Tab-separated table of C-alpha atoms and ligand atoms in Angstrom:
chain	number	residue	atom	x	y	z
A	115	MET	CA	-4.483	-14.031	-16.576
A	116	LYS	CA	-5.450	-15.449	-13.742
A	117	ILE	CA	-8.585	-13.794	-11.969
A	118	CYS	CA	-9.896	-14.324	-9.111
A	119	VAL	CA	-13.300	-13.032	-8.297
A	120	LEU	CA	-14.279	-12.091	-4.805
A	121	PRO	CA	-17.967	-10.854	-4.870
A	122	GLY	CA	-18.666	-10.794	-1.360
A	123	ASP	CA	-21.553	-9.612	0.433
A	124	GLY	CA	-25.083	-7.097	-0.373
A	125	ILE	CA	-24.823	-6.282	-3.683
A	126	GLY	CA	-21.180	-7.506	-4.437
A	127	PRO	CA	-22.788	-11.570	-5.948
A	128	GLU	CA	-24.764	-9.017	-8.460
A	129	ILE	CA	-22.414	-6.627	-9.003
A	130	THR	CA	-19.402	-8.982	-9.897
A	131	ALA	CA	-21.633	-11.231	-12.118
A	132	GLU	CA	-21.580	-8.223	-14.592
A	133	ALA	CA	-17.625	-7.700	-14.281
A	134	VAL	CA	-17.608	-10.988	-15.201
A	135	ARG	CA	-19.899	-10.820	-18.184
A	136	VAL	CA	-18.332	-8.040	-19.383
A	137	LEU	CA	-15.195	-9.222	-19.166
A	138	LYS	CA	-15.744	-12.959	-20.955
A	139	ALA	CA	-17.831	-10.494	-23.322
A	140	MET	CA	-13.878	-8.682	-24.069
A	141	ASN	CA	-12.473	-12.328	-25.406
A	142	LEU	CA	-9.449	-11.516	-23.756
A	143	GLY	CA	-8.241	-15.458	-22.593
A	144	CYS	CA	-8.407	-14.522	-19.567
A	145	THR	CA	-9.844	-17.544	-16.558
A	146	MET	CA	-11.483	-16.666	-13.486
A	147	GLU	CA	-12.026	-18.438	-10.383
A	148	GLU	CA	-14.581	-17.430	-7.629
A	149	ALA	CA	-14.346	-17.695	-4.229
A	150	PRO	CA	-16.460	-16.741	-0.778
A	151	VAL	CA	-14.817	-13.664	1.292
A	152	GLY	CA	-16.563	-11.696	4.086
A	153	GLY	CA	-19.755	-12.611	5.657
A	154	ALA	CA	-20.495	-14.940	3.010
A	155	ALA	CA	-17.060	-16.453	3.676
A	156	TYR	CA	-17.816	-16.658	7.517
A	157	ARG	CA	-20.758	-18.153	6.823
A	158	ALA	CA	-19.165	-20.448	4.546
A	159	LYS	CA	-16.158	-21.602	6.798
A	160	GLY	CA	-16.121	-19.672	9.777
A	161	HIS	CA	-14.060	-16.887	9.036
A	162	PRO	CA	-14.129	-13.783	6.931
A	163	LEU	CA	-10.979	-14.673	4.228
A	164	PRO	CA	-10.973	-18.233	5.024
A	165	ASP	CA	-6.762	-19.251	4.052
A	166	SER	CA	-8.538	-20.983	0.626
A	167	THR	CA	-9.491	-17.754	-0.427
A	168	LEU	CA	-6.651	-16.014	0.524
A	169	GLN	CA	-4.084	-18.592	-1.167
A	170	LEU	CA	-6.193	-18.326	-4.532
A	171	ALA	CA	-6.073	-14.416	-4.542
A	172	LYS	CA	-2.539	-15.485	-3.929
A	173	ASP	CA	-2.127	-17.178	-7.069
A	174	SER	CA	-3.789	-15.001	-9.282
A	175	ASP	CA	-2.256	-12.592	-11.433
A	176	ALA	CA	-5.981	-9.910	-10.403
A	177	ILE	CA	-8.544	-10.277	-8.328
A	178	LEU	CA	-11.903	-9.142	-8.998
A	179	PHE	CA	-13.400	-7.931	-5.632
A	180	GLY	CA	-17.552	-7.134	-5.010
A	181	ALA	CA	-18.038	-5.347	-1.726
A	182	VAL	CA	-17.892	-6.977	2.462
A	183	GLY	CA	-20.444	-5.496	4.675
A	184	ASP	CA	-22.931	-7.573	6.490
A	185	PHE	CA	-25.450	-5.649	9.663
A	186	SER	CA	-26.124	-8.862	11.134
A	187	LEU	CA	-22.682	-9.869	12.194
A	188	ASP	CA	-21.522	-6.883	13.541
A	189	THR	CA	-21.769	-8.246	16.916
A	190	LEU	CA	-18.928	-10.804	15.753
A	191	PRO	CA	-15.577	-10.207	17.772
A	192	ARG	CA	-14.125	-7.772	15.564
A	193	GLU	CA	-11.598	-10.311	13.875
A	194	LEU	CA	-14.161	-12.585	12.215
A	195	ARG	CA	-16.420	-9.279	11.168
A	196	PRO	CA	-17.096	-9.125	7.350
A	197	GLU	CA	-14.278	-6.169	7.166
A	198	GLN	CA	-11.599	-8.294	8.124
A	199	ALA	CA	-11.120	-9.076	5.010
A	200	ILE	CA	-10.868	-6.567	2.829
A	201	LEU	CA	-8.058	-5.096	5.760
A	202	GLY	CA	-6.849	-8.612	5.468
A	203	LEU	CA	-6.189	-8.715	2.002
A	204	ARG	CA	-4.984	-5.215	1.767
A	205	LYS	CA	-2.050	-6.042	4.236
A	206	GLU	CA	-2.131	-9.671	3.733
A	207	LEU	CA	-0.794	-8.912	0.162
A	208	ASN	CA	0.823	-4.925	0.528
A	209	LEU	CA	-1.715	-2.899	-1.302
A	210	PHE	CA	-0.509	0.489	-0.565
A	211	ALA	CA	-1.240	2.298	-2.971
A	212	ASN	CA	-5.601	2.879	-3.860
A	213	PHE	CA	-6.344	4.984	-6.934
A	214	ARG	CA	-10.077	6.079	-6.480
A	215	PRO	CA	-10.629	8.192	-9.621
A	216	ALA	CA	-13.575	10.650	-9.697
A	217	ILE	CA	-14.692	11.512	-12.281
A	218	VAL	CA	-18.232	13.221	-13.833
A	219	TYR	CA	-19.497	12.813	-17.679
A	220	PRO	CA	-20.999	14.636	-18.768
A	221	GLU	CA	-25.188	12.886	-18.829
A	222	LEU	CA	-24.974	12.459	-15.053
A	223	VAL	CA	-23.732	16.306	-14.532
A	224	GLN	CA	-27.448	16.251	-12.948
A	225	ALA	CA	-27.083	13.131	-11.183
A	226	SER	CA	-24.578	15.583	-9.145
A	227	SER	CA	-25.966	17.399	-5.501
A	228	LEU	CA	-23.602	19.876	-6.328
A	229	LYS	CA	-24.232	22.730	-8.677
A	230	PRO	CA	-23.324	21.803	-12.867
A	231	GLU	CA	-20.766	24.436	-13.277
A	232	VAL	CA	-19.055	23.524	-10.231
A	233	VAL	CA	-18.604	19.853	-11.457
A	234	ALA	CA	-18.842	19.582	-15.073
A	235	GLY	CA	-15.632	17.965	-16.843
A	236	LEU	CA	-14.233	17.084	-13.778
A	237	ASP	CA	-11.510	14.423	-13.260
A	238	ILE	CA	-9.405	14.022	-10.501
A	239	LEU	CA	-7.831	10.999	-9.721
A	240	ILE	CA	-7.295	10.761	-5.285
A	241	ILE	CA	-4.298	8.299	-3.642
A	242	ARG	CA	-4.697	6.671	-0.553
A	243	GLU	CA	-2.567	4.851	1.424
A	244	LEU	CA	-4.162	1.538	1.700
A	245	THR	CA	-1.886	-0.677	4.562
A	246	GLY	CA	-1.001	1.654	7.388
A	247	ASP	CA	-2.409	4.453	9.617
A	248	ILE	CA	-5.103	4.163	12.416
A	249	TYR	CA	-6.827	1.193	10.577
A	250	PHE	CA	-3.548	-0.960	11.098
A	251	GLY	CA	-1.633	0.868	14.759
A	252	LYS	CA	-1.091	-0.599	17.302
A	253	PRO	CA	-1.437	-0.291	20.479
A	254	ARG	CA	-5.713	-0.140	19.809
A	255	GLY	CA	-8.495	-1.740	21.653
A	256	ILE	CA	-10.831	-1.088	24.493
A	257	HIS	CA	-9.718	-1.414	28.154
A	258	THR	CA	-11.418	-0.722	31.735
A	259	LEU	CA	-10.060	2.688	33.420
A	260	PRO	CA	-9.130	2.812	37.648
A	261	ASN	CA	-11.930	4.000	37.911
A	262	GLY	CA	-14.276	1.857	36.060
A	263	GLU	CA	-14.819	3.549	33.339
A	264	ARG	CA	-14.071	1.642	29.775
A	265	GLU	CA	-11.929	3.966	26.956
A	266	GLY	CA	-10.992	3.106	23.739
A	267	PHE	CA	-8.083	4.011	21.827
A	268	ASP	CA	-6.232	3.531	17.865
A	269	THR	CA	-3.049	4.580	17.486
A	270	MET	CA	-2.688	6.098	14.379
A	271	ARG	CA	0.942	5.926	12.435
A	272	TYR	CA	3.387	5.969	9.690
A	273	SER	CA	6.257	4.899	8.656
A	274	GLU	CA	8.849	7.390	6.645
A	275	GLY	CA	9.233	4.570	4.665
A	276	GLU	CA	4.975	4.052	4.061
A	277	ILE	CA	4.893	6.962	3.912
A	278	ARG	CA	7.734	8.008	0.577
A	279	ARG	CA	6.834	5.165	-1.609
A	280	VAL	CA	2.693	6.431	-1.516
A	281	ALA	CA	4.630	9.598	-2.504
A	282	HIS	CA	6.015	7.847	-5.332
A	283	VAL	CA	2.870	7.190	-6.272
A	284	GLY	CA	1.413	10.239	-6.244
A	285	PHE	CA	4.078	12.055	-8.478
A	286	GLN	CA	4.443	9.539	-10.488
A	287	ALA	CA	0.953	9.667	-11.368
A	288	ALA	CA	0.725	13.212	-11.589
A	289	ALA	CA	3.304	13.299	-14.202
A	290	LYS	CA	0.962	11.352	-16.301
A	291	ARG	CA	-1.686	13.847	-16.380
A	292	ASN	CA	-1.721	17.379	-15.125
A	293	LYS	CA	1.190	17.472	-12.774
A	294	ARG	CA	0.122	19.092	-9.933
A	295	LEU	CA	-0.704	16.378	-6.166
A	296	CYS	CA	-2.248	18.115	-3.507
A	297	SER	CA	-1.091	16.242	-0.059
A	298	VAL	CA	-3.711	16.203	2.295
A	299	ASP	CA	-2.469	16.042	6.359
A	300	LYS	CA	-3.163	17.091	9.111
A	301	ALA	CA	0.911	18.576	9.991
A	302	ASN	CA	-0.911	21.774	12.388
A	303	VAL	CA	-2.523	19.248	14.977
A	304	LEU	CA	-0.725	15.052	14.818
A	305	ASP	CA	2.903	14.431	14.620
A	306	THR	CA	2.222	11.542	12.732
A	307	MET	CA	1.631	13.552	9.694
A	308	GLN	CA	4.093	16.723	10.451
A	309	LEU	CA	6.313	13.511	9.217
A	310	TRP	CA	3.934	12.607	5.961
A	311	ARG	CA	4.015	16.053	5.135
A	312	GLU	CA	7.924	16.248	6.142
A	313	VAL	CA	8.328	13.598	3.613
A	314	VAL	CA	6.291	14.234	0.860
A	315	ILE	CA	8.175	17.346	0.421
A	316	GLU	CA	11.538	15.674	0.566
A	317	VAL	CA	9.717	13.181	-1.997
A	318	GLY	CA	8.650	16.193	-4.092
A	319	LYS	CA	12.736	17.163	-4.818
A	320	GLU	CA	13.056	14.813	-6.886
A	321	TYR	CA	9.241	15.749	-9.106
A	322	PRO	CA	10.974	19.225	-10.079
A	323	ASP	CA	8.259	19.676	-12.359
A	324	ILE	CA	4.959	18.602	-10.578
A	325	ALA	CA	3.668	21.165	-8.657
A	326	LEU	CA	3.170	20.283	-5.113
A	327	THR	CA	0.453	22.341	-2.351
A	328	HIS	CA	-0.213	20.759	1.383
A	329	GLN	CA	-4.259	21.123	2.641
A	330	TYR	CA	-5.123	19.889	5.921
A	331	VAL	CA	-8.147	16.993	5.666
A	332	ASP	CA	-10.713	19.760	7.554
A	333	ASN	CA	-10.112	22.265	4.139
A	334	ALA	CA	-9.687	19.499	2.111
A	335	ALA	CA	-13.168	18.138	2.509
A	336	MET	CA	-14.221	21.969	2.563
A	337	GLN	CA	-12.543	22.848	-0.845
A	338	LEU	CA	-13.208	19.034	-2.474
A	339	LEU	CA	-17.632	21.206	-2.244
A	340	LYS	CA	-16.016	24.640	-2.566
A	341	ASN	CA	-13.406	24.503	-6.001
A	342	PRO	CA	-13.144	20.541	-6.951
A	343	LYS	CA	-11.500	20.821	-10.356
A	344	GLN	CA	-8.882	23.020	-8.364
A	345	PHE	CA	-7.474	19.040	-7.615
A	346	ASP	CA	-5.900	16.806	-10.418
A	347	VAL	CA	-3.465	14.186	-7.570
A	348	ILE	CA	-4.488	14.121	-3.847
A	349	VAL	CA	-2.566	11.603	-1.305
A	350	THR	CA	-3.483	11.120	1.587
A	351	GLY	CA	-3.257	8.410	4.144
A	352	ASN	CA	-6.129	5.863	4.865
A	353	MET	CA	-9.046	7.652	6.823
A	354	PHE	CA	-9.064	10.686	5.516
A	355	GLY	CA	-8.696	8.630	2.096
A	356	ASP	CA	-11.544	6.211	2.698
A	357	ILE	CA	-13.355	9.808	4.291
A	358	LEU	CA	-12.994	12.065	1.568
A	359	SER	CA	-13.171	8.806	-1.437
A	360	ASP	CA	-16.666	8.997	-0.415
A	361	GLU	CA	-17.425	12.925	-0.458
A	362	ALA	CA	-15.694	12.373	-3.854
A	363	SER	CA	-17.898	11.000	-5.321
A	364	MET	CA	-20.597	12.819	-4.944
A	365	LEU	CA	-19.714	15.029	-7.120
A	366	THR	CA	-19.387	12.689	-9.343
A	367	GLY	CA	-23.429	11.825	-9.072
A	368	SER	CA	-23.515	8.171	-7.185
A	369	ILE	CA	-21.480	6.476	-5.238
A	370	GLY	CA	-22.385	3.837	-7.860
A	371	MET	CA	-20.064	5.064	-10.094
A	372	LEU	CA	-16.976	4.783	-8.449
A	373	PRO	CA	-14.049	2.561	-9.372
A	374	SER	CA	-10.828	0.970	-8.003
A	375	ALA	CA	-7.624	-0.197	-7.898
A	376	SER	CA	-5.616	-1.115	-5.022
A	377	LEU	CA	-1.758	-2.160	-5.593
A	378	ASN	CA	1.578	-3.080	-4.307
A	379	GLU	CA	4.568	-2.937	-5.580
A	380	LYS	CA	4.882	-4.999	-8.651
A	381	ASN	CA	0.889	-3.727	-10.042
A	382	PHE	CA	-0.534	-6.727	-8.545
A	383	GLY	CA	-4.062	-5.156	-8.420
A	384	LEU	CA	-7.456	-5.902	-6.252
A	385	TYR	CA	-9.842	-3.586	-8.220
A	386	GLU	CA	-13.296	-2.973	-6.298
A	387	PRO	CA	-15.741	-0.434	-6.916
A	388	ILE	CA	-15.868	1.906	-3.541
A	389	HIS	CA	-19.413	2.034	-2.993
A	390	GLY	CA	-19.555	-1.307	-0.904
A	391	SER	CA	-22.132	-4.020	-0.100
A	392	ALA	CA	-25.319	-1.423	0.501
A	393	PRO	CA	-26.950	-4.192	2.364
A	394	ASP	CA	-30.464	-2.594	2.218
A	395	ILE	CA	-30.467	-3.060	-2.211
A	396	ALA	CA	-29.144	-6.645	-1.931
A	397	GLY	CA	-30.605	-9.500	-3.993
A	398	LYS	CA	-33.343	-6.484	-5.647
A	399	ASN	CA	-31.512	-6.050	-8.574
A	400	ILE	CA	-31.249	-2.449	-8.934
A	401	ALA	CA	-26.904	-1.741	-7.168
A	402	ASN	CA	-25.421	-0.148	-10.147
A	403	PRO	CA	-22.919	-2.296	-11.806
A	404	LEU	CA	-20.925	0.672	-13.519
A	405	ALA	CA	-18.740	0.948	-10.565
A	406	THR	CA	-17.575	-2.787	-10.781
A	407	ILE	CA	-18.144	-2.622	-14.899
A	408	LEU	CA	-14.744	0.456	-14.699
A	409	SER	CA	-13.515	-1.816	-12.066
A	410	ALA	CA	-12.585	-4.263	-14.484
A	411	ALA	CA	-11.273	-1.813	-16.868
A	412	MET	CA	-8.738	-0.391	-14.300
A	413	MET	CA	-7.937	-4.211	-13.473
A	414	LEU	CA	-7.031	-4.811	-17.444
A	415	ARG	CA	-4.747	-1.376	-17.346
A	416	TYR	CA	-3.150	-1.517	-14.133
A	417	SER	CA	-2.377	-5.462	-13.802
A	418	PHE	CA	-2.070	-6.194	-17.908
A	419	GLY	CA	-1.012	-3.595	-19.766
A	420	LEU	CA	-4.012	-3.735	-21.730
A	421	GLY	CA	-5.189	0.216	-22.548
A	422	ALA	CA	-7.103	-0.346	-25.139
A	423	ALA	CA	-9.685	-3.307	-23.910
A	424	ALA	CA	-9.856	-0.677	-20.801
A	425	ASP	CA	-10.224	1.711	-23.308
A	426	ARG	CA	-13.411	-0.020	-24.865
A	427	ILE	CA	-15.043	-0.496	-21.866
A	428	GLU	CA	-15.567	3.061	-20.475
A	429	ALA	CA	-16.407	4.418	-24.486
A	430	ALA	CA	-19.158	1.122	-24.069
A	431	VAL	CA	-20.569	2.204	-20.301
A	432	LYS	CA	-19.867	6.571	-21.742
A	433	ARG	CA	-21.950	5.216	-24.659
A	434	VAL	CA	-24.231	4.043	-22.277
A	435	LEU	CA	-25.040	6.226	-20.388
A	436	ALA	CA	-24.867	8.888	-24.314
A	437	GLN	CA	-28.270	6.365	-24.406
A	438	GLY	CA	-30.195	7.519	-21.722
A	439	VAL	CA	-29.370	4.353	-20.459
A	440	ARG	CA	-29.922	4.605	-15.845
A	441	THR	CA	-29.869	2.729	-12.922
A	442	ALA	CA	-32.065	4.121	-9.917
A	443	ASP	CA	-29.205	6.110	-8.130
A	444	ILE	CA	-27.797	7.823	-11.762
A	445	ALA	CA	-31.499	8.747	-12.548
A	446	GLU	CA	-33.305	11.908	-12.982
A	447	ALA	CA	-36.494	12.674	-11.862
A	448	GLY	CA	-39.016	11.066	-14.822
A	449	MET	CA	-36.492	8.940	-15.703
A	450	ALA	CA	-37.097	5.307	-17.320
A	451	THR	CA	-34.151	3.134	-15.018
A	452	VAL	CA	-33.146	-0.097	-15.628
A	453	GLY	CA	-31.956	-3.414	-12.804
A	454	THR	CA	-28.555	-4.538	-12.791
A	455	THR	CA	-28.902	-7.067	-15.195
A	456	GLU	CA	-30.314	-4.912	-18.459
A	457	MET	CA	-27.513	-2.066	-16.881
A	458	GLY	CA	-25.251	-5.269	-18.081
A	459	ASP	CA	-26.927	-6.031	-21.094
A	460	ALA	CA	-26.843	-2.349	-21.883
A	461	VAL	CA	-23.236	-3.013	-21.260
A	462	LEU	CA	-22.751	-5.737	-23.631
A	463	ALA	CA	-24.559	-4.079	-26.347
A	464	ALA	CA	-22.706	-1.136	-26.577
A	465	LEU	CA	-18.955	-2.912	-26.359
B	1165	LIG	C1	-13.261	1.186	1.978
B	1165	LIG	C2	-14.324	0.804	2.598
B	1165	LIG	C3	-13.345	-0.302	3.895
B	1165	LIG	C4	-12.775	0.978	4.475
B	1165	LIG	C5	-13.807	-0.809	4.834
B	1165	LIG	C6	-15.333	-1.788	4.542
B	1165	LIG	C7	-13.511	-1.997	5.977
B	1165	LIG	O1	-14.894	1.987	3.626
B	1165	LIG	O2	-12.918	0.485	0.845
B	1165	LIG	O3	-13.753	2.803	1.723
B	1165	LIG	O4	-12.653	1.688	5.474
B	1165	LIG	O5	-11.375	1.058	3.879
B	1166	LIG	MG1	-15.013	3.800	2.336
């Protein structure tokens, strides 16, 4: 088990350090090697995803990823911006299936901005397609029209094959859970999404015991706030999944709690918290490392088949929450808070 550790920018190094400590403490015999990515890699090597980093990722059995993004590099040409590192890794490694679970821990019900009765017990899984859609579609660019005005354009596109394979992932995930799959699209307006719906319905014929429903993305955004417990598994495209997963994170109380797994056909995976680099709180030892620690648990479960070890990490996280240990993002008013490393200490102690 060779793990490639890519801390990246902002709070990335602080939160991955805690997940690395947890993995080491588990004594599973995995080796870890670190490489720069994102803005950190641009500064060190002139490119957000240097060849040496990509090669290390390819030579590993799984990737633990922190976050990328650095406002001060936003004026670079797009291909050199930090975000290109994560987009490049997803594309190069064909990590098309992105699992973003949103679970409400009983201790954090009060941290959600929604009423406790709306979110208590929530356990949903968003499966986001990750290597297609308007994120990667060509042509794209900014050009000048004959009248001298500039025009920006991007292309939303999905092939049948791309839709079919992520639909299968959605149905199979639902089969292991409560057997309900909601496909989110915008078939009422976009041709790409009409094809999405047709293909999902076709694939659904192979899974007669899964209850398949469809929602338009605008309605899904509303339903997530109105009655999130109606959902079991949601499958959707790259851009809609980006937006809905941030929204779903707030149901759980904090985006600092949400892990993710991005997998290819062979279950090779990149594991990352969904929250991003949070430059405003970087280097202050206040970021919540739990999403990254929970991402490491997902790695053990999905890439290494170590379900029991993953359970142990998740149980340790639940225990520290039950003990009342809180970083600022998940603390109720008046509660004492701990920093990033102290939260890591508490998880280690619980382990
Ligand atoms: C995410 C992030 C990324 C995305 C950014 C950093 C490119 O928002 O993983 O959700 O848009 O996919
Ligand atoms: Mg996002």
